[in-house]
mmCIF file of C-alpha atoms in Angstrom:
data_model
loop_
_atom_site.group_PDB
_atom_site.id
_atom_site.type_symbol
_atom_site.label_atom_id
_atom_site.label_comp_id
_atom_site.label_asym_id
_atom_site.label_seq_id
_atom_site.Cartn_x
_atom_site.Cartn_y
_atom_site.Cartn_z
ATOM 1 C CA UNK X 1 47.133 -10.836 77.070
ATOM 2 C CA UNK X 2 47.293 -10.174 73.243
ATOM 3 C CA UNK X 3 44.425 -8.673 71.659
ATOM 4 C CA UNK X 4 42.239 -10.824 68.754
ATOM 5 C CA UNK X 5 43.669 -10.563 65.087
ATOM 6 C CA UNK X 6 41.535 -7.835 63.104
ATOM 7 C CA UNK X 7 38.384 -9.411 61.241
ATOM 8 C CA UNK X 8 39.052 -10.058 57.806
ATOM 9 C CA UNK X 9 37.447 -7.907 55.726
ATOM 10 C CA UNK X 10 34.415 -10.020 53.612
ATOM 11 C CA UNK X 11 35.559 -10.907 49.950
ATOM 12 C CA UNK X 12 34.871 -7.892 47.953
ATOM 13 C CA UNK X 13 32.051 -9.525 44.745
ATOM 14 C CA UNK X 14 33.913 -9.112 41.546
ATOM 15 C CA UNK X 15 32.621 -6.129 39.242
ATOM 16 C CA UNK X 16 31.548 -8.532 36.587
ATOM 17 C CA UNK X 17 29.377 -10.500 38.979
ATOM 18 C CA UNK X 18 27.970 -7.117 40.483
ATOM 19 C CA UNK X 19 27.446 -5.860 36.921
ATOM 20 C CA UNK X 20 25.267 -9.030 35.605
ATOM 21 C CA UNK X 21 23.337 -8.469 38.895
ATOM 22 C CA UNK X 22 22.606 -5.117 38.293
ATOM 23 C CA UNK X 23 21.605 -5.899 34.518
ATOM 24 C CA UNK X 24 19.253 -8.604 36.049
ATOM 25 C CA UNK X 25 17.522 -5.925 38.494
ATOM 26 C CA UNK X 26 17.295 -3.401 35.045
ATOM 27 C CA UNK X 27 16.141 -6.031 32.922
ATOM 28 C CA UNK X 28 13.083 -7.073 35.579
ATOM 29 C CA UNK X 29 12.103 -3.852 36.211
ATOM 30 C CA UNK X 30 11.721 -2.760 32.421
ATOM 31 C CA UNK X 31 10.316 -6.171 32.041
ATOM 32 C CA UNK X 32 7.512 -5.277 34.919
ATOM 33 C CA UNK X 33 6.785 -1.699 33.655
ATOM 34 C CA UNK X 34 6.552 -3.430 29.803
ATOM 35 C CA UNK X 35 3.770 -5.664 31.487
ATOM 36 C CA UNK X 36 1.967 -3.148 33.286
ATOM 37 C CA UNK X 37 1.879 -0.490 30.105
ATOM 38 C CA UNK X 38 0.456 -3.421 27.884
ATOM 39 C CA UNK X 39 -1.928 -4.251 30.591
ATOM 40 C CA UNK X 40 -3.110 -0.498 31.434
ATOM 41 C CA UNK X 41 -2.989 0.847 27.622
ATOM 42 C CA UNK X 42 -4.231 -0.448 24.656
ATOM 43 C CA UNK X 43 -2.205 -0.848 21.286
ATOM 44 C CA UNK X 44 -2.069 2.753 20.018
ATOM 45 C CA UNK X 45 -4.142 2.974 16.699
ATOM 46 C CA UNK X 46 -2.529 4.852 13.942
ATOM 47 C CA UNK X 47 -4.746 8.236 13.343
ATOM 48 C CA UNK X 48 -5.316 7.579 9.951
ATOM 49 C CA UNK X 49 -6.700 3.622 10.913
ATOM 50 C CA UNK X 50 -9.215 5.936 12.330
ATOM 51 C CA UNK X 51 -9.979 8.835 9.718
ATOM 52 C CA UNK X 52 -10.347 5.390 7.171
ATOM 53 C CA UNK X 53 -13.135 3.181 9.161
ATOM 54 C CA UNK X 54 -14.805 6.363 10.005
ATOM 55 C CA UNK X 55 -14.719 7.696 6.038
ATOM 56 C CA UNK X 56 -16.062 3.855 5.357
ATOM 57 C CA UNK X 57 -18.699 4.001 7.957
ATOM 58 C CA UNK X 58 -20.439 7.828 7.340
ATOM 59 C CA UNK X 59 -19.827 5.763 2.960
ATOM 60 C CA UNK X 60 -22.262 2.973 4.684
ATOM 61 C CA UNK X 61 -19.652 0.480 3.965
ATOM 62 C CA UNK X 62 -18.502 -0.575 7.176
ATOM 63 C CA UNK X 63 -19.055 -4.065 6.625
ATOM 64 C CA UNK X 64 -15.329 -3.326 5.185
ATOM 65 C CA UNK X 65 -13.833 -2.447 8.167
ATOM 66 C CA UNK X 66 -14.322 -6.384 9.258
ATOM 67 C CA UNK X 67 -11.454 -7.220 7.074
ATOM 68 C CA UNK X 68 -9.271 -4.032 7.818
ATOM 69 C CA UNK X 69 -6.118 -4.419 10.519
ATOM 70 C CA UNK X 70 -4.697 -1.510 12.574
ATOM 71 C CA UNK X 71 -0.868 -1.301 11.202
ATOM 72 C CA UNK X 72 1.885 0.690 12.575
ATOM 73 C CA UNK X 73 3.612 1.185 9.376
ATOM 74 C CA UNK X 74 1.051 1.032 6.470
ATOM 75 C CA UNK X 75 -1.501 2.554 8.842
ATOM 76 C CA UNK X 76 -4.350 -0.027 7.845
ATOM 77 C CA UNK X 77 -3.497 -3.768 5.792
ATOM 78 C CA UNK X 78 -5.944 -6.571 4.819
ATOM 79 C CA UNK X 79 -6.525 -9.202 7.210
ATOM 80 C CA UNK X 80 -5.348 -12.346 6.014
ATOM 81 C CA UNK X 81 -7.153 -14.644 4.752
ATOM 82 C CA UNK X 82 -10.717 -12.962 4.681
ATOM 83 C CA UNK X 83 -13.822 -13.138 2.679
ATOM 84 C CA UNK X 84 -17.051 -11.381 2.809
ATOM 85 C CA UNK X 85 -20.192 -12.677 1.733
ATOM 86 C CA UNK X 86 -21.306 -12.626 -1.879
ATOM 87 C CA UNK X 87 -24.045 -10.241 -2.649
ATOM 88 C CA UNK X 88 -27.579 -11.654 -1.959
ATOM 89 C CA UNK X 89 -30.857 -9.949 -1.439
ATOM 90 C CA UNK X 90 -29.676 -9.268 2.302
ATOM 91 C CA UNK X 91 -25.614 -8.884 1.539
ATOM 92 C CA UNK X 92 -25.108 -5.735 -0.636
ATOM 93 C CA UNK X 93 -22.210 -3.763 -1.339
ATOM 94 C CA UNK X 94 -18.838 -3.540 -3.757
ATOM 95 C CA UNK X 95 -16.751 -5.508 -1.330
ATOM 96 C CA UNK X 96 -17.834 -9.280 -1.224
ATOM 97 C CA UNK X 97 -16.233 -12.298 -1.713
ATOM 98 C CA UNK X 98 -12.979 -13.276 -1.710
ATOM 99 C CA UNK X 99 -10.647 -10.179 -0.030
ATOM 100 C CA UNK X 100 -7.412 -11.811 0.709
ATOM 101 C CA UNK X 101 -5.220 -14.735 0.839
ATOM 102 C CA UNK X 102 -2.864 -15.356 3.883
ATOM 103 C CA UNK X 103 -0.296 -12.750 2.901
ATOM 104 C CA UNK X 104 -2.906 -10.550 2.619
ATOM 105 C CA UNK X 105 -2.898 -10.138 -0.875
ATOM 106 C CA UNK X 106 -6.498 -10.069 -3.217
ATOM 107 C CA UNK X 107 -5.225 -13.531 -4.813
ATOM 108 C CA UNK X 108 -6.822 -17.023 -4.350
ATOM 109 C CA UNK X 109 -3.875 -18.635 -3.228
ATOM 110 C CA UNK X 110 -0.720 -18.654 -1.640
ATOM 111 C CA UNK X 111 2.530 -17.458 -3.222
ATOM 112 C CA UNK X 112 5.512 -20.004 -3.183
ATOM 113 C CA UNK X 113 8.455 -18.965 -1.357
ATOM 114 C CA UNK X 114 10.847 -19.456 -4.166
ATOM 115 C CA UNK X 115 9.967 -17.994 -7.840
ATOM 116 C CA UNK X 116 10.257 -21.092 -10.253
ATOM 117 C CA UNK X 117 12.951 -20.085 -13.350
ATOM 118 C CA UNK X 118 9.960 -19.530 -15.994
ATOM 119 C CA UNK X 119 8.145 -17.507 -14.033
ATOM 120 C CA UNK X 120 7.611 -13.939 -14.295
ATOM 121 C CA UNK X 121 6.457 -12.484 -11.053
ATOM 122 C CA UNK X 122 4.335 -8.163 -11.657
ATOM 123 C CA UNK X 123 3.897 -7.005 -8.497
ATOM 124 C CA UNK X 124 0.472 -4.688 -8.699
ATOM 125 C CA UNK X 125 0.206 -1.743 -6.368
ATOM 126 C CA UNK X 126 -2.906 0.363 -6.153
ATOM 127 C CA UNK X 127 -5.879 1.933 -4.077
ATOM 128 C CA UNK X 128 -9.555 0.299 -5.007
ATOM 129 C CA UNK X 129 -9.501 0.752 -8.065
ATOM 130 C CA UNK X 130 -6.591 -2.071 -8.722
ATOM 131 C CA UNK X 131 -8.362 -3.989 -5.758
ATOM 132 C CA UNK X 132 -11.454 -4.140 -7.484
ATOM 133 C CA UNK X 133 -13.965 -2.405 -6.183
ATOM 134 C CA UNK X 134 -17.450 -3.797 -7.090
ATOM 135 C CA UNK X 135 -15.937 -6.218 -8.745
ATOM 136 C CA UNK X 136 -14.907 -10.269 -8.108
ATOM 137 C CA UNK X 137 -11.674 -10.928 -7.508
ATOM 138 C CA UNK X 138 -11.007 -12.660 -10.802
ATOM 139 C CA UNK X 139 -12.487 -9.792 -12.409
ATOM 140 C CA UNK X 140 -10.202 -7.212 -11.693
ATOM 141 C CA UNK X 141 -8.067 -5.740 -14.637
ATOM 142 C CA UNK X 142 -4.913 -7.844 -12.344
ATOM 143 C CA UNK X 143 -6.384 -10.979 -12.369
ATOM 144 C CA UNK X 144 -7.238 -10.845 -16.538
ATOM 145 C CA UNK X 145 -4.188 -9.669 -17.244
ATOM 146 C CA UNK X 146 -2.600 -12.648 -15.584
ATOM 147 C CA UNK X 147 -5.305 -14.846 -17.986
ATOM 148 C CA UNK X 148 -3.917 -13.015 -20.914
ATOM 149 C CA UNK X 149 -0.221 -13.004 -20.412
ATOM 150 C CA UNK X 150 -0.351 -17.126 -19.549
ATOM 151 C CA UNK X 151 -2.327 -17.728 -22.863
ATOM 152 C CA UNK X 152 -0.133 -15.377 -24.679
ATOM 153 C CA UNK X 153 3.035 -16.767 -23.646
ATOM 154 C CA UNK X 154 2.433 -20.671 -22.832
ATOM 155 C CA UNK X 155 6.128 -21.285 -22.678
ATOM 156 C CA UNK X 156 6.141 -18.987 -19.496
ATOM 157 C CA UNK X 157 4.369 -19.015 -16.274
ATOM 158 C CA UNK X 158 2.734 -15.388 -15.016
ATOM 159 C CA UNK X 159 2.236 -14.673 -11.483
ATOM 160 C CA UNK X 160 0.700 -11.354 -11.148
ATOM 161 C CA UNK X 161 -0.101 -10.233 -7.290
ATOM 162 C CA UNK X 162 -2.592 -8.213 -6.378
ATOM 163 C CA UNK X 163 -1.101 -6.173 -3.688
ATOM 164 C CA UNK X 164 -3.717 -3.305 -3.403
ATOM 165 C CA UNK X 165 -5.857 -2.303 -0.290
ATOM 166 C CA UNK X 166 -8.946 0.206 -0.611
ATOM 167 C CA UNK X 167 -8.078 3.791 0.590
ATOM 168 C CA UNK X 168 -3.984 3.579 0.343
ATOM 169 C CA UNK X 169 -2.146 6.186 -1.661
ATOM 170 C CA UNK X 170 1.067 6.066 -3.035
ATOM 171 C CA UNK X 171 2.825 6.304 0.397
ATOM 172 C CA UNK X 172 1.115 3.399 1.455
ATOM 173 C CA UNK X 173 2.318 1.555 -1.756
ATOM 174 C CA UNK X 174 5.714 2.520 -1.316
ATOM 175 C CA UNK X 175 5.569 0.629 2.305
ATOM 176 C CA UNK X 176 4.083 -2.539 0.729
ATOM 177 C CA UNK X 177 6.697 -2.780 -1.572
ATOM 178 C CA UNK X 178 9.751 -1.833 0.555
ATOM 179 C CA UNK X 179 8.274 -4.693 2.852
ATOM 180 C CA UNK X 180 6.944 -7.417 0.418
ATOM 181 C CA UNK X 181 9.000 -6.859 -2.051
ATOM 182 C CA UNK X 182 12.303 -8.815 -1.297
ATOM 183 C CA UNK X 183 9.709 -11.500 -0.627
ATOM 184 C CA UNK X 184 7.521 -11.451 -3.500
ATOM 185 C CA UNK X 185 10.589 -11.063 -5.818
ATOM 186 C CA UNK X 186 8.964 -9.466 -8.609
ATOM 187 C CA UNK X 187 10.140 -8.821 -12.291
ATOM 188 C CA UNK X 188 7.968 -6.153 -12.586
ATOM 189 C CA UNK X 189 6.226 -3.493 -10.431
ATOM 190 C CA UNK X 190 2.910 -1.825 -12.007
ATOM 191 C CA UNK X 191 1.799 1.275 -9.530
ATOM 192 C CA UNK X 192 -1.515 2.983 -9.543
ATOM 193 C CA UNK X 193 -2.446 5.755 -7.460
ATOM 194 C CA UNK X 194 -3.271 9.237 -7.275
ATOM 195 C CA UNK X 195 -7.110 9.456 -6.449
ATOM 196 C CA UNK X 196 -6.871 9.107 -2.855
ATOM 197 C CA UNK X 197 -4.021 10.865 -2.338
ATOM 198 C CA UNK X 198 -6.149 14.153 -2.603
ATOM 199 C CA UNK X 199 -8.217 13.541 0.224
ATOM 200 C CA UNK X 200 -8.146 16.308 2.539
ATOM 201 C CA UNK X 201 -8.504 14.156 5.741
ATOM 202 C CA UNK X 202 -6.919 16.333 8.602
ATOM 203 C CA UNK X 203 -4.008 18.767 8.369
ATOM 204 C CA UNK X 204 -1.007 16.689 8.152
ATOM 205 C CA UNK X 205 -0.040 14.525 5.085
ATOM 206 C CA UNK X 206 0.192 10.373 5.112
ATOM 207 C CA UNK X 207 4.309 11.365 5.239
ATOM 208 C CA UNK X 208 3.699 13.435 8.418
ATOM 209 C CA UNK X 209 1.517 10.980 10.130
ATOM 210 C CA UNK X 210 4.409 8.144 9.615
ATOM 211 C CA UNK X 211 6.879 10.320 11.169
ATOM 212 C CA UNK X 212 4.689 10.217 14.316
ATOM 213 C CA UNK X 213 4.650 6.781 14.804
ATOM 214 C CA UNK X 214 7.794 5.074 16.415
ATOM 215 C CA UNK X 215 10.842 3.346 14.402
ATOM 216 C CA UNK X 216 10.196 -0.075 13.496
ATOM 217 C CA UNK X 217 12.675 -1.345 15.824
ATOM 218 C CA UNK X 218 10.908 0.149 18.733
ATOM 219 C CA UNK X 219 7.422 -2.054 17.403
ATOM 220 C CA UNK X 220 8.323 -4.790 20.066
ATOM 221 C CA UNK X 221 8.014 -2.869 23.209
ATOM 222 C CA UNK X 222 4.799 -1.063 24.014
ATOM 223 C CA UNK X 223 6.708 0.973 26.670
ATOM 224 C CA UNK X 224 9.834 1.887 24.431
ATOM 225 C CA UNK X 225 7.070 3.438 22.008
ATOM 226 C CA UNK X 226 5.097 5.486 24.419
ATOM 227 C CA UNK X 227 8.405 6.879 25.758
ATOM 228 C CA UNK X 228 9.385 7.511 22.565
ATOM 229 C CA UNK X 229 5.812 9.409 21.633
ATOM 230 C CA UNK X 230 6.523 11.729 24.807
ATOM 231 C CA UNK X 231 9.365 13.148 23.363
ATOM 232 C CA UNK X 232 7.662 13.462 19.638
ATOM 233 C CA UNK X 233 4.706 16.231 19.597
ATOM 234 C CA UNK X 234 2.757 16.446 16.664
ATOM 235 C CA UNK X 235 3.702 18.846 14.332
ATOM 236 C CA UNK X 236 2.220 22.028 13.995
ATOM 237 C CA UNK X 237 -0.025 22.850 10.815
ATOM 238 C CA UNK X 238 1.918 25.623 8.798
ATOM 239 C CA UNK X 239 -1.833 26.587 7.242
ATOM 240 C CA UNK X 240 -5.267 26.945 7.771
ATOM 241 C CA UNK X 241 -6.155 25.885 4.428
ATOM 242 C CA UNK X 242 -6.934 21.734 4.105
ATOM 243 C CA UNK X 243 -3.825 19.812 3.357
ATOM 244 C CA UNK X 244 -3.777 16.445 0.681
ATOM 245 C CA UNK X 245 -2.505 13.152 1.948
ATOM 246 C CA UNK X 246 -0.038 14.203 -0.208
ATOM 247 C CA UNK X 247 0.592 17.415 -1.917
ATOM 248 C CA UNK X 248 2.016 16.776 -5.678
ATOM 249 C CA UNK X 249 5.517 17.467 -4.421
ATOM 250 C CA UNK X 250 5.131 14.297 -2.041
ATOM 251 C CA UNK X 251 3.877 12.320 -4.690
ATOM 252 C CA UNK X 252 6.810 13.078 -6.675
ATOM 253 C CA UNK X 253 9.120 12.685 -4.059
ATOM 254 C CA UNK X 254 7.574 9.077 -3.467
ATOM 255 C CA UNK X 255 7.856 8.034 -6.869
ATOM 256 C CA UNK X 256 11.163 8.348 -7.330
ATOM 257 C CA UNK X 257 11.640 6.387 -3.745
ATOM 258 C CA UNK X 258 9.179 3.424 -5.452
ATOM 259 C CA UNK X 259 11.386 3.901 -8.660
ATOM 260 C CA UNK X 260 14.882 3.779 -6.459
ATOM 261 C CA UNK X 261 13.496 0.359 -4.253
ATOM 262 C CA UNK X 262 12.104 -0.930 -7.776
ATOM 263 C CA UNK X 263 15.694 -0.846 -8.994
ATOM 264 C CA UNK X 264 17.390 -2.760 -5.654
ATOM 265 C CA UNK X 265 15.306 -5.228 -6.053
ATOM 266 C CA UNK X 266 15.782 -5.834 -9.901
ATOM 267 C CA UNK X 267 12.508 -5.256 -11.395
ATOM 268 C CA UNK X 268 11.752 -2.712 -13.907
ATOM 269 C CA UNK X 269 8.817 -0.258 -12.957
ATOM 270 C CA UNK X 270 5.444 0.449 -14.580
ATOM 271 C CA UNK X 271 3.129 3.540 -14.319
ATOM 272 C CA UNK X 272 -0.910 3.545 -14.802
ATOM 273 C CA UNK X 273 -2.336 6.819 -14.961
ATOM 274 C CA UNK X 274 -6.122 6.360 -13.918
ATOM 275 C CA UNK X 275 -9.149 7.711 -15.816
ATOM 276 C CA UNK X 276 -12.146 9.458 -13.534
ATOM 277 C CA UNK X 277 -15.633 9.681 -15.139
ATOM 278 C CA UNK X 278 -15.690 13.362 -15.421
ATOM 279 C CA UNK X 279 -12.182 13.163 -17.601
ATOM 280 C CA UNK X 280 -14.417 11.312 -20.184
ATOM 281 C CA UNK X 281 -18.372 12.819 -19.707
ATOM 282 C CA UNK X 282 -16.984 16.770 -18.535
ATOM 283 C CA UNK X 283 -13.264 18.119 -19.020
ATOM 284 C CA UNK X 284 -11.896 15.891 -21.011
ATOM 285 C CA UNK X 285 -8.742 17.851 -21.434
ATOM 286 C CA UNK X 286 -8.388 18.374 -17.829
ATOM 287 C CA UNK X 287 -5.529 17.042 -15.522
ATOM 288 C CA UNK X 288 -5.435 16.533 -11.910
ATOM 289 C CA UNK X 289 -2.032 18.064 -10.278
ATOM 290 C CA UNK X 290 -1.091 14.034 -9.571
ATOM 291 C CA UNK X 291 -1.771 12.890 -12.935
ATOM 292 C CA UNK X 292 0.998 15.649 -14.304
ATOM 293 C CA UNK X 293 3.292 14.664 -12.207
ATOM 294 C CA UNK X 294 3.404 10.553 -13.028
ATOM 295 C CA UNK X 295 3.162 12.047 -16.599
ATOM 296 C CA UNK X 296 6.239 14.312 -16.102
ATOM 297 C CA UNK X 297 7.717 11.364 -14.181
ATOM 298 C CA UNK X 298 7.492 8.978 -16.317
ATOM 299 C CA UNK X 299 8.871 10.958 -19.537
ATOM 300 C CA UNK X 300 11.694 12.365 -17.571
ATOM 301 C CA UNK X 301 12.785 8.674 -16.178
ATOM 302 C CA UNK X 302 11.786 7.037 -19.417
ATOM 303 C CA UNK X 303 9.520 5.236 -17.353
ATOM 304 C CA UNK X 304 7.074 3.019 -18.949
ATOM 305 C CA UNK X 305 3.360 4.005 -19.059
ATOM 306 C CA UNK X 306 -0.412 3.662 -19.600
ATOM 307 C CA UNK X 307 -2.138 6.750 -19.615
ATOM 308 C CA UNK X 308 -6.063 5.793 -19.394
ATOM 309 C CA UNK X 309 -7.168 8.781 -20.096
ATOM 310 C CA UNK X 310 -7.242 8.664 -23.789
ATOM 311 C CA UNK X 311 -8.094 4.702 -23.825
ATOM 312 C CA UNK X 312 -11.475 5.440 -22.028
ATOM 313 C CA UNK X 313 -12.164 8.681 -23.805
ATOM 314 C CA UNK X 314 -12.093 6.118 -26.984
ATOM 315 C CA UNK X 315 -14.282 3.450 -25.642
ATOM 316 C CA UNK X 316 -16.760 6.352 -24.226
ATOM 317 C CA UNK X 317 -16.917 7.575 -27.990
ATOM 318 C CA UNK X 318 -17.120 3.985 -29.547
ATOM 319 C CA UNK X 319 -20.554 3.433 -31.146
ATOM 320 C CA UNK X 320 -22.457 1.159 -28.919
ATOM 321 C CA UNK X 321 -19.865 1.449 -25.895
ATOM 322 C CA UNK X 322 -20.756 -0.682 -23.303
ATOM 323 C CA UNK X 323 -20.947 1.029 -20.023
ATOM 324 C CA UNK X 324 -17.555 1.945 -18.247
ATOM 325 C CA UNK X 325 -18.096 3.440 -14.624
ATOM 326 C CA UNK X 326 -19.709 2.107 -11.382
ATOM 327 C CA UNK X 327 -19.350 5.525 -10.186
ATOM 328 C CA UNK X 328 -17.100 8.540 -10.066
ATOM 329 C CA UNK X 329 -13.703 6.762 -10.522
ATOM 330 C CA UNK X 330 -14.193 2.796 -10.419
ATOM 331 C CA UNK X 331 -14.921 0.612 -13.387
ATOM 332 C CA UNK X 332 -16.985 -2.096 -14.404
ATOM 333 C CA UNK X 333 -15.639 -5.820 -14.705
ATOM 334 C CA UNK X 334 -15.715 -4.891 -18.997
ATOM 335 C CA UNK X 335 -13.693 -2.165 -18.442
ATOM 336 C CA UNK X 336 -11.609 -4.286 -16.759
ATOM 337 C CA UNK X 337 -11.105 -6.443 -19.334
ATOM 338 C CA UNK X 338 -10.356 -3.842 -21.699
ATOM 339 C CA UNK X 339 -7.677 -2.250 -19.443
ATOM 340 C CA UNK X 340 -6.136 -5.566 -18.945
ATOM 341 C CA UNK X 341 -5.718 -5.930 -22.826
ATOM 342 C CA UNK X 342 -4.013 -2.370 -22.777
ATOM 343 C CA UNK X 343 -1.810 -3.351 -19.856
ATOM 344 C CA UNK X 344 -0.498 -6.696 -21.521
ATOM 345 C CA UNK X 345 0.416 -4.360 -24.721
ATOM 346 C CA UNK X 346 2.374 -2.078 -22.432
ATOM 347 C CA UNK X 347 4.409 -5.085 -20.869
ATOM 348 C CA UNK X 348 5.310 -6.715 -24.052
ATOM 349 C CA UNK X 349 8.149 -4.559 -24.549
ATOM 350 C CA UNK X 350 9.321 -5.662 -20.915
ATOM 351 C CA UNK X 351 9.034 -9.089 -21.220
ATOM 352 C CA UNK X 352 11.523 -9.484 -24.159
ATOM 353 C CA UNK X 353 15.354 -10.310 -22.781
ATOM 354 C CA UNK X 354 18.290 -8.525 -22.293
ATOM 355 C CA UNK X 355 16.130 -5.195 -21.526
ATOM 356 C CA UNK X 356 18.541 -2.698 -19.487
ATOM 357 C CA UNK X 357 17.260 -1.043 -16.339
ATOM 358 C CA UNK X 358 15.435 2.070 -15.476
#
């Protein structure tokens, strides 16, 4: 009797087919750790998110932090479209009314997508004192320079953004324009900052606290990020002594990265070197470490720019001067005015054709 045939052996499943299965088995099991880390864990909070609503509440102005958003890149950002209430006998403070449009900009409308051809677009970055701090949104030395440029130049139409958030420094500002910028599309870029950029808040600088934070393209998975952060330790402080959210060298070193972005997106640049109180009622001659270096900046890169130094020292001396400070470093809505009327003097140059880049 002959003995059965061998069983055939079972059809081997073709590599490709046991690949894509494998891939499917991956791909569900990162997708089921993804949902249990954004179910167990918050969103992480930047530090400095932190250091900022807690500066604002121990300043008793926490009502602000109603309209500030946790951001992984710029730290903190507007909320869009916000408002506060206007001051009353029970609604005090310098932050009220209108904060921010829907891109988050101080601006009381929306920005078309596509810059008409006689319009000139100046891009303003700047801390609170550009924002206007304790002062209307229309107020602000932005808003009147837009008023002034418009009635100035009637064959032209003026669009100038108010990009600034209280608290950023010029890090900050470089990240709003490396991000809004190719979608603003602005002729010009005016930056002010250097006030908050001295703040001793911990012992790393604003550059130091970015590099903790993941890459952008890591933002979409929660669980890519906190694997990422296991492998990232903070850095170690190098001194004892406090540390600026950024030492003059960073500032310098940002600068010429706004001046560099400024340039790929064809715009020319524009510097405003702030005036504080005591530079006009104290040591008038003095400098602060960040105002030399956007004054050596700007002469070395033939950069254009308004030093405000000398303008308020001026108006300070003026026989019956109004009165120019809220406080310490912010303005009042004349001063405003006033700086507006120096800005628009500043641009003229810029706004004439055929000008050749920085």
């Amino acid at each position: 009797m002959n003995d059965p045939p061998p069983p055939k052996p079972a059809p081997r499943t073709p590599l490709g087919t046991r690949l894509l299965l494998a891939a499917a088995v991956l791909a569900g099991m990162l997708l089921f750790a993804e949902l249990v880390v954004r179910f167990a864990f918050s969103e992480p909070v930047p530090v400095r998110f932190t250091q900022d609503t807690t500066e604002l509440q121990q300043l008793q102005l926490d009502r602000f932090n109603d309209v500030l958003a946790s951001d992984p890149d710029r730290f903190w950002r507007l909320v869009p479209d916000s408002r506060l209430p206007e001051p009353g006998p029970e609604s005090r403070g310098p932050f009220f009314g209108l904060i921010s449009n829907g891109r988050g900009f101080r601006e009381d409308h929306q920005l078309a997508a596509t810059k008409a051809d006689n319009e000139t677009r100046i891009l303003f970055l700047g801390d609170s004192c550009t924002f206007g701090y304790g002062v209307n949104w229309n107020e602000t030395y932005v808003a009147t320079c837009e008023d002034q440029l418009n009635e100035q130049y009637p064959a032209r139409r003026f669009e100038c953004i108010n990009a600034s958030v209280p608290g950023y420094s010029l890090y900050q500002g470089w990240r709003v324009l490396d991000v809004e910028g190719p979608r603003v599309q602005p002729d010009l870029v005016v930056v002010c900052f250097g006030f908050n950029d001295r703040a001793e808040w911990d012992g790393l600088s604003d550059l130091e606290h970015a590099a903790l934070a993941p890459p952008a393209w890591l933002a979409v998975s929660r669980l890519a990020g906190r694997l990422w952060q296991l492998g990232h330790d903070r850095p170690a402080r190098t001194s004892s002594r406090p540390r600026p959210r950024l030492s003059p060298d960073e500032y310098r070193g940002l600068l010429s990265r706004i001046r560099r972005r400024t340039r790929q997106l064809d715009a020319r640049l524009v510097l405003i070197s702030w005036c504080e109180r005591f530079q006009v009622t104290d040591d008038r001659d003095e400098r602060t470490p960040w105002q030399f270096e956007l004054h050596q900046f700007a002469k070395r890169h033939r950069v254009p720019m308004l030093d405000l130094v000398p303008q308020l020292q001026g108006w300070a001396d003026h026989e019956n001067r109004p009165k120019l400070f809220l406080d310490i470093i912010h303005v009042t809505p004349a001063t405003h005015s006033r700086i507006a009327g120096r800005l628009v003097e500043t641009l003229r140059p810029l706004l004439t054709a055929g000008v050749p880049p920085q």
